[in-house]
Amino acid sequence: MIIKNAKIVTPKKIIMKGYIEIKNDVIISINEGNTNLSGIDIKGSWIMPGFIDGHVHGGYGVDFENGDKNRFEIFSKNVSKEGVTRYFQATVANSDEDNIKYFKDFKDFMKNDSVGSKCEGVHLEGPFISKDKKGAHDELLLTQPDVKLAQKWNDISGNNIKIITYASDLQDGSFTKYCINNNIIPSAGHSNMLASEFEKDYLLGMRHVCHLFNGMSGIDQRRPGLAAAALNHSDVLVEVISDGVHINEELLKLIYKIKGPDYISIITDSMNAKGLKDGKYKLGKLEVIKDGIIVRLTSNNALAGAGATYDHNVRYYKKVCNINMRDLAKMTSGNIAKQMKLENTGSIEIGKLADIVVLDKNLKVSMTIREGKIIYKS
Ligand SMILES: [Zn+2]
C-alpha cells in the first residue's frame, strides 16, 4: 500500500510533501516528493503515528468491567475513529469477585486479535489508592497496595496487567519492587502524599505518574505534593488529560514548559459515555451525568472520568501550547510506546509497524491504519 501526497511526521523531520510505502504490516519506505505509483492520495493531509491511549476506561457504551463478552471488541472497533491504534484498558476500583470475573473475560479477549485498535493490556487504577484522593472510585472498595491480590489478578488476566496506579505512600516499597520485577509499570497516583514521599519509590525505579494534577496532592507552597514531585523529576513520564476540563490551560502550559515534549503522555481517561448522547450513565456502580465532554458524579459533582475523544485532547493541547507536530507525536505515541516497551510502534519510521493516523488540516481524523490495515475511514 502507498499513501501519497502527505505531510509526514517522522521523529527526525517533517516531510512537507511525500509518500510512504507499506508492505504487509510494516513501513518499508518514507519518501519525499511525488510518485506515479498508484496509492491512496490524502491530498496534503498529515501522517502521524497512531495514537496510543495509556489510560482509558471505556466509551461508546462500553464499560470494560461490565457487560457482555463482545464489549471489548465493540470498544476496539469504535475507538479507531479517534485515531487510536493501541490502548491500555483502565479499571476502576472493583471488588475481588468482580475483578476475577473481569480478568477472566479479558484473558479470553486477549487471545485473539481484535478487529479495530489493539488493546495492549490493563492499566489497573484501583483499588490500591488513597481515600483522600479517590476521585470517582468507590471508597468502600479501596485497599492498601497488596502484592498477593495484584499477582492473583495478573495470573487470571494471563499476565496482561501492564501498569498499576497506586498511592505509593501507602506501601513500603515492596509493591513497587513487585511491579518492576514482574514487568509491570509502577505508576503513582490517587494519593495525598508529600512530594518527599515519592522519593523512596523513585529510587526503586518508579517513573510514571497517573493523570498529573488530577486525584493528587498539588503544589501548595508549604505542602508540595505528588504533582510537585512529578514536575521536579525530569525523567518521570506524566499522563495528562488535555481535554480542557480536567486541567486549566494555564497549567497545561506550565506542564509543557517544565516536562517538555519527551515526558508527557496524552490520555483520555474516558468512560463508557464517551461517544454517546448526553444523559445519565454508570461508572462502575456510581451514577454519572454526561454533558458534552464533561462527566460528573451525580452524588457530589466530582469529575468522573472523561467524555472527550483522544483526537480532541490532541487538538486542545496543540492549540493551547502551539506544539509542533513532531513534539506532538511524542506526546501522543512515542513516549508511551517507549515507556511500555512497545518497540515496533509509536513513530513513523522504516521497519516499524504501519500504525498510522491520517489527520486533515484541522487535525480531524480521516483514516486510521493499524499494522497496515485500514481500521477506520471517515
Ligand atoms: Zn482513570
XYZ file of C-alpha atoms and ligand atoms in Angstrom:
379
model
C 0.000 0.000 0.000
C 1.193 3.509 -0.810
C -0.114 6.646 0.853
C 0.849 9.710 -1.111
C 0.560 13.466 -1.215
C 1.150 13.525 2.527
C 2.783 15.677 5.147
C 4.730 13.060 7.092
C 5.694 13.459 10.747
C 8.838 11.407 11.395
C 10.980 11.630 14.545
C 13.780 13.449 12.713
C 11.840 15.805 10.471
C 8.581 16.683 8.851
C 8.360 15.892 5.167
C 6.039 18.543 3.748
C 5.164 16.536 0.638
C 5.910 12.864 0.423
C 4.658 9.310 0.394
C 5.107 6.172 2.405
C 5.061 2.573 1.353
C 3.663 -0.201 3.491
C 4.275 -3.887 2.889
C 2.161 -6.302 4.910
C 2.156 -4.669 8.335
C 5.371 -2.659 8.136
C 6.510 0.739 6.811
C 9.149 -0.078 4.202
C 9.905 3.360 2.787
C 9.385 7.030 3.564
C 9.976 9.348 0.627
C 9.975 12.993 -0.309
C 8.143 14.264 -3.372
C 5.559 12.778 -5.706
C 5.110 9.292 -7.060
C 3.367 7.942 -10.141
C 2.712 4.677 -8.355
C -0.936 4.106 -7.545
C -1.896 4.624 -3.944
C -4.178 6.481 -1.586
C -3.951 10.223 -2.289
C -4.542 12.014 1.009
C -4.345 15.482 -0.570
C -1.867 17.132 1.734
C -3.169 15.634 4.991
C -0.896 14.694 7.866
C 0.515 11.262 8.539
C 1.221 10.815 12.227
C 1.937 7.719 14.296
C -1.306 6.136 15.525
C -2.302 7.488 18.920
C -1.714 5.305 21.984
C -4.080 5.907 24.899
C -2.393 4.627 28.042
C -5.420 5.195 30.233
C -8.995 4.663 29.056
C -11.956 3.172 30.930
C -14.323 2.764 28.017
C -16.572 4.612 25.612
C -19.326 4.040 23.068
C -21.456 2.425 25.747
C -18.698 0.046 26.811
C -17.613 -0.204 30.399
C -14.730 -2.693 30.415
C -15.723 -4.289 33.706
C -19.379 -4.913 32.910
C -21.437 -6.200 30.044
C -21.358 -8.983 27.513
C -18.236 -10.603 26.125
C -18.353 -8.534 22.942
C -17.840 -5.307 24.837
C -14.071 -5.274 24.354
C -14.495 -5.755 20.597
C -17.129 -3.011 20.376
C -14.755 -0.585 22.033
C -11.761 -1.625 19.937
C -13.750 -1.092 16.747
C -15.142 2.315 17.774
C -12.062 3.896 19.305
C -10.272 3.660 15.954
C -12.375 6.716 14.948
C -10.277 8.742 17.360
C -7.035 7.847 15.613
C -6.154 5.437 18.409
C -4.275 2.357 17.201
C -3.365 0.961 20.633
C -4.620 1.435 24.143
C -4.484 0.183 27.720
C -7.793 -0.644 29.370
C -8.054 1.081 32.732
C -10.064 -0.382 35.592
C -11.759 1.440 38.416
C -11.691 0.006 41.937
C -13.647 -3.263 41.930
C -14.284 -5.984 44.445
C -12.086 -9.069 44.236
C -15.081 -11.014 42.960
C -15.785 -8.516 40.149
C -12.135 -8.314 39.159
C -11.866 -12.111 38.925
C -14.785 -12.141 36.512
C -13.462 -9.202 34.521
C -9.934 -10.576 34.174
C -11.262 -13.965 33.034
C -13.247 -12.313 30.225
C -10.305 -10.120 29.418
C -7.905 -13.027 29.101
C -10.215 -14.636 26.524
C -10.410 -11.389 24.568
C -6.633 -11.009 24.506
C -6.163 -14.476 22.979
C -7.495 -13.250 19.641
C -6.502 -10.268 17.581
C -9.160 -7.565 17.634
C -10.662 -6.029 14.501
C -10.009 -2.379 15.368
C -7.470 -0.769 17.643
C -5.276 -3.119 19.611
C -5.559 -3.478 23.354
C -2.098 -3.801 24.870
C -3.215 -4.784 28.350
C -4.694 -3.438 31.537
C -3.937 -0.294 33.469
C -5.098 -1.235 36.966
C -6.107 2.092 38.516
C -7.848 0.900 41.643
C -8.227 -0.327 44.330
C -4.772 0.446 45.781
C -5.387 4.167 46.085
C -5.956 6.720 48.815
C -9.370 7.561 50.240
C -8.266 11.212 50.385
C -7.851 11.345 46.617
C -10.278 8.710 45.473
C -11.789 10.701 42.587
C -14.639 8.683 41.126
C -13.569 5.414 42.747
C -15.863 3.785 45.283
C -14.351 4.422 48.729
C -15.659 1.164 50.172
C -13.618 -0.847 47.677
C -10.258 0.815 48.319
C -7.453 -1.106 49.977
C -3.695 -0.921 50.629
C -1.381 -1.940 47.772
C -1.411 -5.730 48.024
C 1.071 -7.912 46.143
C -0.995 -11.082 46.600
C -4.112 -9.530 45.075
C -2.200 -7.958 42.205
C -0.467 -11.255 41.497
C -3.733 -13.166 41.554
C -5.466 -10.765 39.161
C -2.452 -10.684 36.871
C -2.417 -14.502 36.745
C -6.123 -14.632 35.913
C -5.675 -11.985 33.209
C -2.973 -14.050 31.523
C -0.208 -11.674 32.651
C -1.947 -8.828 30.888
C -1.723 -6.242 33.656
C 0.899 -3.854 32.304
C 0.652 -0.835 34.571
C -0.662 -0.283 38.100
C -1.547 3.104 39.566
C -1.415 3.184 43.351
C -0.826 5.561 46.231
C 2.835 4.672 46.651
C 2.921 6.288 50.112
C 0.631 3.500 51.341
C 3.363 0.834 50.913
C 6.987 0.447 51.963
C 8.499 -0.085 48.526
C 7.708 -3.795 48.337
C 4.758 -3.247 45.991
C 6.924 -1.105 43.707
C 9.563 -3.848 43.665
C 6.901 -6.422 42.836
C 5.759 -4.341 39.826
C 9.255 -3.774 38.499
C 10.239 -7.426 38.909
C 7.122 -8.516 37.033
C 7.369 -6.145 34.068
C 4.518 -4.009 35.328
C 4.997 -0.232 35.179
C 4.521 1.235 38.683
C 2.522 4.457 38.462
C 1.986 6.890 41.347
C -1.443 8.416 41.603
C -4.643 8.997 43.574
C -2.553 9.989 46.576
C -2.303 12.797 49.078
C 1.411 12.217 49.654
C 4.049 14.866 50.291
C 6.429 15.388 47.390
C 9.216 13.957 49.539
C 7.291 10.702 49.992
C 7.674 9.982 46.285
C 11.455 9.638 46.642
C 11.729 6.110 48.002
C 9.825 4.706 45.028
C 11.627 6.962 42.559
C 14.883 5.445 43.815
C 13.424 1.986 43.199
C 12.630 2.944 39.592
C 9.174 4.485 39.585
C 8.990 6.746 36.518
C 5.272 7.116 35.802
C 2.606 9.375 37.266
C -1.099 8.889 36.660
C -3.083 11.863 35.271
C -0.950 14.686 36.636
C -2.798 17.096 38.946
C -5.992 15.048 38.921
C -6.553 12.918 42.018
C -3.392 14.003 43.818
C -1.794 16.474 46.209
C -0.762 19.547 44.221
C 1.854 22.275 44.528
C 0.851 24.122 47.667
C 3.876 26.214 48.641
C 4.224 24.762 52.148
C 2.928 21.291 51.456
C 4.069 20.320 47.958
C 2.543 17.053 46.910
C 2.836 14.377 44.253
C 2.305 16.884 41.416
C 5.389 18.795 42.577
C 7.451 15.584 42.729
C 6.318 14.615 39.233
C 7.347 18.006 37.846
C 10.650 18.062 39.748
C 11.874 14.780 38.293
C 12.646 15.414 34.660
C 12.628 11.696 33.765
C 9.176 10.875 35.132
C 6.538 10.432 32.429
C 3.275 12.157 33.310
C -0.125 11.293 31.916
C -2.095 14.429 31.051
C -5.829 14.674 30.369
C -5.641 17.624 27.975
C -9.374 17.911 27.340
C -9.569 21.482 28.675
C -11.814 20.351 31.540
C -9.563 18.347 33.859
C -6.677 20.835 33.858
C -6.850 24.579 33.294
C -4.973 25.685 30.198
C -2.528 27.841 32.145
C -1.435 24.710 33.970
C -1.265 22.738 30.709
C 1.222 25.377 29.562
C 3.215 25.056 32.779
C 3.354 21.264 32.491
C 4.561 21.516 28.903
C 7.145 24.116 29.838
C 8.558 22.048 32.686
C 8.320 18.500 31.321
C 8.895 19.271 27.650
C 7.574 17.014 24.898
C 9.533 13.905 25.963
C 7.848 13.215 29.287
C 4.169 13.868 28.654
C 1.683 11.234 27.544
C -1.730 12.487 26.453
C -4.527 10.249 27.750
C -8.314 10.419 27.688
C -9.315 8.689 30.969
C -12.618 8.438 29.122
C -15.519 6.348 30.377
C -18.413 4.487 28.797
C -20.480 7.578 27.941
C -17.870 8.901 25.504
C -19.375 8.932 22.042
C -22.946 8.653 23.381
C -25.579 11.333 23.737
C -25.774 13.434 26.898
C -27.573 11.967 29.906
C -27.187 9.676 32.914
C -24.822 6.682 32.867
C -22.999 4.412 35.308
C -19.292 4.419 36.152
C -18.821 1.138 37.989
C -21.719 1.259 40.418
C -21.762 5.041 40.647
C -24.215 7.210 38.733
C -22.771 9.923 36.497
C -24.159 12.581 34.217
C -22.616 13.410 30.845
C -22.910 16.931 29.432
C -20.830 17.364 26.272
C -17.315 16.185 27.069
C -17.871 16.654 30.814
C -18.860 13.719 33.014
C -19.642 14.222 36.708
C -20.793 12.038 39.610
C -24.407 12.896 40.385
C -23.739 12.400 44.117
C -21.067 15.088 44.656
C -20.482 16.717 41.252
C -16.853 15.481 41.113
C -15.402 14.849 37.665
C -15.851 11.168 36.909
C -13.526 10.132 34.163
C -13.902 11.986 30.919
C -16.120 12.223 27.878
C -13.665 13.619 25.321
C -12.108 11.660 22.493
C -8.369 11.230 22.067
C -8.192 13.436 18.971
C -9.984 16.237 20.859
C -7.281 16.157 23.554
C -4.564 16.245 20.906
C -6.077 19.287 19.203
C -6.621 21.036 22.514
C -3.064 20.596 23.797
C -1.645 21.631 20.433
C -3.770 24.771 20.363
C -3.015 25.846 23.924
C 0.768 25.402 23.693
C 1.317 25.791 19.953
C 3.092 22.431 19.917
C 4.821 21.426 16.704
C 3.753 18.173 15.060
C 6.963 16.274 15.830
C 6.722 17.048 19.517
C 3.022 16.297 19.456
C 3.751 12.835 18.015
C 5.934 12.074 21.032
C 3.159 13.106 23.382
C 0.518 11.016 21.607
C 2.542 7.948 20.720
C 6.319 7.880 21.056
C 6.677 8.467 24.783
C 4.132 5.916 25.933
C 5.376 3.354 23.401
C 8.837 3.716 24.895
C 7.546 3.549 28.466
C 5.507 0.420 27.775
C 8.299 -1.153 25.704
C 6.217 -1.297 22.525
C 9.376 -1.115 20.464
C 7.938 -1.612 16.998
C 5.375 1.180 17.091
C 4.937 4.783 18.273
C 6.669 6.581 15.373
C 6.706 6.783 11.591
C 9.972 5.055 10.729
C 11.150 2.451 8.260
C 10.840 -1.001 9.781
C 8.179 -0.030 12.309
C 4.626 -1.337 12.216
C 2.358 0.719 9.979
C 0.313 2.217 12.838
C -0.832 5.476 11.324
C -3.401 8.192 11.756
C -4.229 10.491 8.855
C -5.342 13.950 10.002
C -6.769 16.735 7.857
C -5.621 20.344 8.151
C -7.852 20.854 11.206
C -6.369 17.713 12.774
C -9.623 15.793 12.386
C -9.122 12.062 11.890
C -9.772 10.942 8.337
C -8.183 7.500 8.450
C -6.665 5.106 10.962
C -4.363 2.273 9.944
C -3.174 -0.449 12.274
C -0.439 -2.819 11.147
C -1.061 -1.898 7.532
C -4.848 -2.427 7.696
C -7.329 0.415 7.422
C -9.415 0.170 10.585
C -11.257 3.478 10.161
C -12.077 5.824 7.300
C -14.263 8.924 7.637
Zn -8.798 6.647 35.196
